[in-house]
Coordinates of C-alpha atoms in Angstrom, one line a residue:
M1 CA -12.5 39.6 -5.6
K2 CA -16.2 39.0 -6.0
C3 CA -16.2 36.6 -8.9
P4 CA -16.7 33.1 -8.2
R5 CA -15.2 32.1 -11.6
V6 CA -12.1 34.0 -10.9
A7 CA -11.8 32.5 -7.4
A8 CA -12.2 29.1 -8.9
A9 CA -9.6 29.7 -11.4
R10 CA -7.1 30.8 -8.7
C11 CA -8.0 27.8 -6.5
L12 CA -7.5 25.4 -9.4
A13 CA -4.2 27.2 -10.5
N14 CA -2.9 26.7 -6.9
I15 CA -3.7 22.9 -7.1
E16 CA -2.0 22.6 -10.4
Q17 CA 1.0 24.5 -9.7
E18 CA 1.7 23.9 -6.1
G19 CA 0.2 20.4 -5.7
S20 CA -2.1 21.6 -2.9
S21 CA -5.3 19.7 -2.0
L22 CA -8.5 20.9 -2.8
S23 CA -9.8 20.8 0.7
R24 CA -7.1 23.0 1.9
V25 CA -7.2 25.6 -0.9
L26 CA -11.1 25.7 -1.3
T27 CA -12.0 27.3 2.1
R28 CA -9.1 29.6 2.0
V29 CA -9.9 31.1 -1.3
E30 CA -13.7 31.3 -0.9
Q31 CA -13.2 33.6 2.2
D32 CA -13.1 36.7 -0.2
L33 CA -16.6 35.6 -1.7
D34 CA -20.0 36.5 -0.6
P35 CA -21.8 33.5 1.0
S36 CA -24.3 33.7 -1.7
Q37 CA -21.5 32.9 -4.4
R38 CA -19.8 30.0 -2.5
S39 CA -22.1 27.3 -3.8
L40 CA -21.3 28.2 -7.5
Y41 CA -17.6 28.5 -6.7
R42 CA -17.5 24.9 -5.2
E43 CA -19.3 23.6 -8.0
L44 CA -16.9 25.1 -10.6
C45 CA -13.9 23.8 -8.6
Y46 CA -15.2 20.4 -8.1
G47 CA -16.7 20.1 -11.6
T48 CA -13.7 21.5 -13.6
L49 CA -11.3 19.0 -11.7
R50 CA -13.6 16.0 -12.3
F51 CA -13.5 16.8 -16.0
Y52 CA -10.0 18.3 -16.2
W53 CA -8.1 15.8 -18.3
K54 CA -11.0 15.6 -20.8
L55 CA -11.2 19.5 -21.1
D56 CA -7.4 19.6 -21.3
A57 CA -7.1 17.2 -24.2
A58 CA -10.0 19.0 -26.1
L59 CA -8.9 22.5 -25.6
K60 CA -5.0 22.2 -25.5
P61 CA -5.0 22.5 -29.4
F62 CA -6.9 25.7 -29.3
F63 CA -3.9 27.4 -27.7
S64 CA -1.5 29.0 -30.1
K65 CA 1.3 28.3 -27.6
A66 CA 1.6 26.8 -24.0
L67 CA 0.9 29.4 -21.3
K68 CA 3.7 29.9 -18.8
A69 CA 3.3 28.5 -15.2
K70 CA 2.5 32.0 -14.0
D71 CA -0.4 32.2 -16.2
S72 CA -2.1 28.9 -15.0
D73 CA -4.9 30.9 -13.6
V74 CA -5.8 32.1 -17.2
K75 CA -5.9 28.5 -18.4
M76 CA -8.1 27.5 -15.6
L77 CA -10.3 30.3 -16.0
I78 CA -10.9 29.2 -19.6
Y79 CA -11.4 25.6 -18.4
V80 CA -13.9 26.9 -16.0
G81 CA -15.6 28.5 -18.8
A82 CA -15.6 25.4 -20.8
Y83 CA -16.9 23.4 -18.0
Q84 CA -19.8 25.6 -17.7
L85 CA -20.6 25.3 -21.4
F86 CA -20.3 21.5 -21.5
Y87 CA -21.6 20.4 -18.1
T88 CA -23.9 23.0 -16.7
R89 CA -27.1 24.9 -17.4
I90 CA -25.3 28.3 -17.2
P91 CA -26.2 30.3 -20.4
P92 CA -23.4 30.1 -22.8
H93 CA -23.0 34.0 -22.9
A94 CA -22.6 34.1 -19.2
A95 CA -19.9 31.4 -19.2
I96 CA -18.0 33.0 -22.0
N97 CA -18.4 36.7 -20.8
S98 CA -17.4 35.8 -17.2
S99 CA -14.3 34.3 -18.4
V100 CA -13.4 37.2 -20.5
E101 CA -14.0 39.7 -17.9
G102 CA -12.1 37.3 -15.4
C103 CA -9.0 37.8 -17.3
R104 CA -9.1 41.5 -16.6
T105 CA -10.0 40.9 -12.9
L106 CA -6.9 38.6 -12.8
G107 CA -4.9 41.8 -14.2
K108 CA -4.3 39.9 -17.5
K109 CA -6.2 41.9 -20.1
W110 CA -3.9 40.4 -22.8
A111 CA -5.6 37.1 -22.3
S112 CA -9.3 38.2 -22.7
G113 CA -9.2 37.9 -26.5
M114 CA -7.7 34.4 -26.3
A115 CA -10.4 33.4 -23.8
N116 CA -13.1 34.9 -25.9
A117 CA -11.8 33.1 -29.1
I118 CA -11.3 29.7 -27.4
L119 CA -14.7 29.6 -25.6
R120 CA -16.7 30.8 -28.7
R121 CA -14.9 27.9 -30.7
C122 CA -16.0 25.6 -27.9
Q123 CA -19.6 26.8 -28.3
R124 CA -19.5 26.4 -32.1
E125 CA -17.9 22.9 -32.1
H126 CA -19.9 21.6 -29.1
D127 CA -21.0 18.3 -30.5
S128 CA -17.6 17.3 -32.3
L129 CA -15.1 18.6 -29.8
F130 CA -14.7 15.3 -28.0
T131 CA -15.0 12.8 -30.8
T132 CA -11.2 12.1 -31.4
L133 CA -10.1 11.7 -27.8
N134 CA -8.1 8.8 -26.5
P135 CA -10.0 6.4 -24.1
A136 CA -8.2 7.8 -20.9
A137 CA -9.0 11.4 -22.0
E138 CA -12.6 10.6 -22.8
A139 CA -12.9 9.1 -19.4
A140 CA -11.3 12.2 -17.9
F141 CA -8.7 10.3 -16.2
P142 CA -4.9 10.7 -16.3
R143 CA -3.4 8.0 -18.7
W144 CA -1.5 6.3 -16.0
L145 CA -4.5 5.7 -13.7
F146 CA -6.9 4.9 -16.5
D147 CA -4.5 2.2 -17.8
S148 CA -3.9 0.8 -14.3
L149 CA -7.7 0.4 -13.7
Q150 CA -8.3 -1.0 -17.2
S151 CA -5.6 -3.6 -16.5
A152 CA -7.0 -4.4 -13.0
W153 CA -10.7 -4.1 -13.7
P154 CA -11.5 -4.4 -17.3
E155 CA -15.1 -5.3 -16.7
Q156 CA -15.8 -2.9 -14.1
L157 CA -13.9 -0.1 -15.7
Q158 CA -16.7 2.0 -17.3
A159 CA -18.8 1.7 -14.0
I160 CA -15.7 2.8 -12.1
V161 CA -15.3 5.8 -14.5
D162 CA -19.0 6.9 -14.5
A163 CA -19.2 6.7 -10.5
S164 CA -15.9 8.5 -10.2
N165 CA -17.0 11.3 -12.5
A166 CA -20.5 11.8 -10.6
H167 CA -21.4 13.9 -7.6
P168 CA -20.9 11.8 -4.6
P169 CA -23.9 10.9 -2.4
F170 CA -24.3 12.6 1.1
C171 CA -24.4 9.7 3.7
L172 CA -24.8 9.7 7.3
R173 CA -24.0 7.3 10.1
V174 CA -26.7 7.2 12.8
N175 CA -25.6 7.1 16.3
A176 CA -27.3 4.0 17.9
L177 CA -26.4 5.2 21.4
H178 CA -29.1 7.9 20.7
Q179 CA -31.8 6.2 18.5
S180 CA -32.2 3.6 15.8
R181 CA -31.7 4.3 12.1
D182 CA -35.6 3.9 11.6
S183 CA -36.2 6.6 14.3
Y184 CA -33.8 8.9 12.7
L185 CA -35.3 8.5 9.3
N186 CA -38.7 9.6 10.7
I187 CA -37.1 12.5 12.3
L188 CA -35.6 13.5 9.1
A189 CA -38.9 12.9 7.2
N190 CA -40.5 15.2 9.9
A191 CA -37.9 17.8 9.0
D192 CA -38.7 17.5 5.3
I193 CA -35.2 15.9 4.6
A194 CA -35.7 13.1 2.1
A195 CA -33.5 10.1 2.9
T196 CA -33.2 6.2 2.6
A197 CA -31.5 3.6 4.4
C198 CA -28.1 2.5 2.9
D199 CA -28.0 -1.0 1.5
F200 CA -25.1 -2.7 3.6
S201 CA -24.5 -0.6 6.8
G202 CA -27.2 -1.0 9.5
S203 CA -26.3 2.5 10.6
G204 CA -26.2 4.2 7.2
I205 CA -28.5 6.7 5.7
R206 CA -28.2 8.2 2.3
L207 CA -29.8 11.6 1.8
E208 CA -31.5 12.5 -1.5
H209 CA -29.8 15.9 -1.5
A210 CA -26.9 17.3 0.4
V211 CA -27.7 19.7 3.2
S212 CA -25.7 21.8 5.8
V213 CA -25.0 19.7 8.8
D214 CA -26.5 22.4 11.0
S215 CA -29.9 21.5 9.4
L216 CA -29.6 17.9 10.5
P217 CA -31.7 17.2 13.6
G218 CA -29.5 16.5 16.5
F219 CA -26.2 16.8 14.7
R220 CA -24.5 19.0 17.2
D221 CA -25.6 16.6 20.0
G222 CA -23.9 13.7 18.3
H223 CA -27.1 11.9 16.9
A224 CA -25.5 11.5 13.5
S225 CA -22.2 11.8 11.7
V226 CA -21.3 12.3 8.1
Q227 CA -19.7 9.2 6.8
D228 CA -19.7 7.1 3.5
E229 CA -21.4 3.7 3.8
A230 CA -18.1 1.8 2.9
A231 CA -16.1 3.3 5.8
Q232 CA -19.0 2.3 8.2
L233 CA -18.4 -1.4 7.4
C234 CA -15.3 -1.6 9.5
T235 CA -17.1 -2.2 12.8
D236 CA -18.7 -5.4 12.0
L237 CA -15.3 -6.8 10.7
L238 CA -13.7 -5.9 14.1
E239 CA -16.1 -8.2 16.1
L240 CA -16.3 -5.8 19.0
S241 CA -17.3 -6.7 22.6
P242 CA -17.1 -5.2 26.0
G243 CA -13.6 -5.2 27.6
L244 CA -11.5 -5.2 24.6
R245 CA -8.5 -3.0 23.9
V246 CA -8.7 -1.5 20.3
L247 CA -6.2 0.5 18.3
D248 CA -7.4 2.8 15.5
A249 CA -4.2 3.5 13.7
C250 CA -4.0 6.5 11.2
A251 CA -7.3 7.6 12.7
A252 CA -7.9 10.9 11.3
P253 CA -10.4 12.4 10.7
G254 CA -12.0 10.2 13.3
G255 CA -15.0 8.8 11.5
K256 CA -14.1 5.2 12.2
T257 CA -13.0 6.1 15.9
G258 CA -16.5 7.4 16.6
A259 CA -18.2 4.4 14.8
I260 CA -16.3 2.0 16.9
L261 CA -17.3 3.7 20.0
E262 CA -20.9 3.8 19.0
C263 CA -20.9 0.4 18.1
Q264 CA -19.4 -0.7 21.5
P265 CA -19.2 1.9 24.2
Q266 CA -17.8 -0.6 26.8
L267 CA -14.4 -1.1 25.4
A268 CA -11.6 -1.3 28.0
E269 CA -9.8 1.3 25.8
L270 CA -9.8 2.7 22.3
V271 CA -6.5 4.3 21.3
A272 CA -6.7 6.6 18.3
L273 CA -3.2 7.1 16.8
E274 CA -2.6 9.8 14.3
I275 CA 0.9 11.4 13.2
D276 CA -0.4 15.0 12.6
E277 CA -1.3 16.9 15.5
Q278 CA -4.0 19.3 13.8
R279 CA -5.7 16.2 12.3
L280 CA -5.6 14.6 15.8
S281 CA -7.6 17.8 17.1
R282 CA -10.2 17.0 14.5
I283 CA -10.8 13.6 15.9
Q284 CA -11.2 15.1 19.4
D285 CA -13.7 17.7 18.0
N286 CA -15.7 14.7 16.6
L287 CA -15.5 12.8 19.8
D288 CA -16.5 15.8 21.7
R289 CA -19.6 16.3 19.7
L290 CA -20.4 12.6 20.1
Q291 CA -19.8 12.8 23.8
L292 CA -17.4 9.8 23.6
N293 CA -13.9 9.3 24.8
A294 CA -10.7 7.7 23.4
T295 CA -7.1 7.8 24.3
M296 CA -5.5 10.2 21.8
V297 CA -2.1 9.7 20.8
C298 CA 0.1 11.9 18.3
A299 CA 2.9 9.9 17.0
D300 CA 4.3 7.9 13.9
A301 CA 2.6 4.6 14.1
V302 CA 5.8 3.0 12.9
D303 CA 7.8 4.5 15.8
T304 CA 6.4 2.2 18.4
D305 CA 9.0 3.2 21.0
A306 CA 7.3 6.6 20.9
W307 CA 3.8 5.6 21.6
W308 CA 3.3 2.0 22.5
D309 CA 3.2 1.0 26.2
G310 CA 3.9 -2.7 25.4
K311 CA 0.4 -3.8 26.2
H312 CA -1.0 -5.8 23.1
F313 CA -4.2 -5.0 21.4
D314 CA -7.2 -7.4 21.0
R315 CA -8.2 -5.5 17.7
I316 CA -6.4 -3.3 15.4
L317 CA -7.7 -1.2 12.5
L318 CA -5.3 0.3 10.0
D319 CA -6.9 2.5 7.6
A320 CA -3.7 2.8 5.7
P321 CA -2.5 5.9 3.7
C322 CA -3.1 5.1 0.1
S323 CA -3.8 6.4 -3.4
A324 CA -7.4 7.2 -2.5
T325 CA -8.4 6.2 -6.1
G326 CA -11.7 4.9 -4.8
V327 CA -12.8 8.4 -3.5
I328 CA -11.9 10.5 -6.5
R329 CA -15.4 11.8 -6.8
R330 CA -15.1 13.3 -3.4
N331 CA -11.4 14.4 -4.0
P332 CA -11.1 15.1 -7.7
D333 CA -7.8 16.8 -7.2
I334 CA -6.4 13.4 -7.0
K335 CA -6.6 13.3 -10.8
L336 CA -4.0 16.1 -11.0
N337 CA -1.9 15.6 -7.9
R338 CA -1.5 11.7 -7.8
L339 CA 1.3 10.4 -9.9
A340 CA 2.2 6.9 -11.0
T341 CA 5.4 7.4 -9.1
D342 CA 3.5 7.8 -5.8
I343 CA 2.2 4.4 -5.8
A344 CA 5.5 2.4 -4.9
P345 CA 6.2 4.6 -1.8
L346 CA 2.7 4.2 -0.5
V347 CA 2.9 0.5 -1.0
E348 CA 6.2 0.5 1.1
L349 CA 4.7 2.6 3.8
Q350 CA 1.6 0.4 3.9
A351 CA 3.8 -2.7 4.3
T352 CA 5.9 -1.0 7.1
L353 CA 2.8 -0.2 9.0
L354 CA 1.4 -3.6 8.6
D355 CA 4.6 -5.2 9.8
T356 CA 5.0 -2.8 12.8
L357 CA 1.4 -2.9 14.1
W358 CA 1.2 -6.6 13.7
T359 CA 3.8 -7.0 16.6
C360 CA 1.2 -4.9 18.7
L361 CA -1.6 -7.6 18.5
K362 CA -2.4 -10.2 20.9
P363 CA -2.7 -13.9 20.0
E364 CA -6.0 -14.6 18.6
G365 CA -6.5 -10.9 18.0
A366 CA -8.2 -9.5 14.9
F367 CA -6.5 -7.0 12.4
V368 CA -8.4 -5.2 9.9
Y369 CA -6.6 -3.6 7.0
A370 CA -8.6 -1.0 4.9
T371 CA -7.8 1.2 2.1
C372 CA -10.0 3.5 0.0
S373 CA -8.0 2.4 -3.1
L374 CA -8.9 0.5 -6.2
L375 CA -5.3 -0.6 -7.2
P376 CA -4.3 -4.3 -6.4
A377 CA -0.8 -3.2 -5.4
E378 CA -2.2 -1.6 -2.4
N379 CA -4.8 -4.1 -1.7
I380 CA -4.9 -7.9 -2.6
E381 CA -1.2 -7.9 -3.6
Q382 CA -0.2 -6.1 -0.3
V383 CA -2.2 -8.6 1.6
S384 CA -0.4 -11.6 -0.4
R385 CA 3.0 -10.3 0.5
F386 CA 2.1 -9.7 4.1
L387 CA 0.9 -13.3 4.6
N388 CA 4.1 -14.5 3.0
R389 CA 6.1 -12.5 5.5
H390 CA 4.3 -13.5 8.6
E391 CA 3.6 -17.1 9.3
D392 CA 1.5 -16.3 12.3
A393 CA -1.0 -14.3 10.2
E394 CA -4.0 -16.1 9.0
L395 CA -6.5 -14.5 6.6
V396 CA -10.1 -14.6 7.8
P397 CA -12.2 -14.8 4.7
I398 CA -14.8 -11.9 4.6
T399 CA -18.3 -13.3 3.6
A400 CA -20.6 -10.3 2.8
K401 CA -23.1 -9.1 0.5
W402 CA -21.1 -6.1 -0.4
G403 CA -18.1 -5.8 -2.7
V404 CA -16.5 -8.6 -4.8
D405 CA -14.4 -11.4 -3.3
Q406 CA -10.6 -11.0 -3.8
G407 CA -9.1 -14.2 -2.4
G408 CA -11.1 -13.8 0.9
C409 CA -10.8 -10.0 0.9
R410 CA -13.6 -7.7 -0.3
Q411 CA -13.0 -5.0 -3.0
L412 CA -15.8 -2.3 -3.2
F413 CA -16.1 -0.2 -6.3
P414 CA -17.6 3.3 -6.2
Q415 CA -21.3 3.2 -7.0
I416 CA -23.4 6.1 -8.4
N417 CA -25.8 7.0 -5.5
G418 CA -24.0 4.3 -3.5
H419 CA -20.9 3.7 -1.5
D420 CA -17.4 4.7 -2.2
G421 CA -14.6 2.5 -3.6
F422 CA -12.9 0.6 -0.6
F423 CA -10.8 -2.6 0.3
Y424 CA -11.0 -4.7 3.5
A425 CA -8.8 -7.6 4.6
K426 CA -9.0 -9.3 7.9
F427 CA -6.3 -11.3 9.7
R428 CA -6.2 -13.3 12.9
K429 CA -2.9 -14.0 14.8
N430 CA -2.2 -17.6 15.0
P431 CA -2.0 -18.4 18.9
D432 CA 0.1 -21.6 18.2
R433 CA 3.1 -19.4 17.1
G434 CA 2.8 -16.8 19.7
Y435 CA 4.8 -13.8 19.4

């Protein structure tokens, strides 16, 4: 297989039919492509997923009958062609012809005429094709998620949609153990890599254009890491100081683990806890590159008997499993894979993690709860329920220039050329109530 359009169709069909994540399928499928074709392949995968629901609503009436599940690759090939027509500068004849030929490459010659007819109609009706879509389809969001965001954030809805459908910025965290942010900005400038300081993180840098990490000066020696600005904000909230014992729960892929150690290398101990062994190995790889050390533990955070030694922590960071609705622009497969029915089980898991890990915190210790979600059920409503269950938990109001206030917590919305969507809450254990 040498066609990036066909590769994209196969990747997207796998995501649609199997519920696979884009990050897992993307690399596996592209192994059959020449390196020169992989950039286009990735653009087609990400772009078609970003606008899938809009393309689906507009193109579905053009199919004389619904395609069978086994022919999802044909449908996706047509959607890839339509994405090229509407959202790229690829010449229309190339977008159409590549989809027609792609049907033959898939071994489905019978679909070539259908692909040709549908895409030529798209070309003819370009200006009017999207005029009658419902608001969710117009936003290229699944209806359940659009309705949830509209209910929760009516004033911010359009900005959320626009940022979620945009290309994400390429952000770095400068390792202060090697040099200051200003020094690294100068190093990047000398390497002809345009970059600016992030607005809220003192270690954050935003590149004007994405680059290979191998082209970043000192990257392999741990001078910088790829991490969104919103995720970098956890270190200030933790109020780290020498000698503290810290737990980074649900730690993979390790960005916050590294940030904590860079911020305060004289901790008594940092425990990185992760349930998945393969993901735990990614944390270790990141720490090796940064030349930093943590206690690595592979276990279910809820099962304290399996991993906790009974010694309480001064600080706990729980970056909880969530809907990831604040990082859709980086993971557009969420639009296909995440369902409304997924939210209640996630909320239940978050509550269980909060309750369990709270018992591991010292009196007067600080606990930071974080998600990359925009849904109140996972965020401020979760916090409210937690405080009602635990009399010894005090909410520490977060005063910051970033995000919007949510009852003392902070909600960040995804920003075009800015940070991702994120939520932070901070608790302190009341020493008067002990354990």
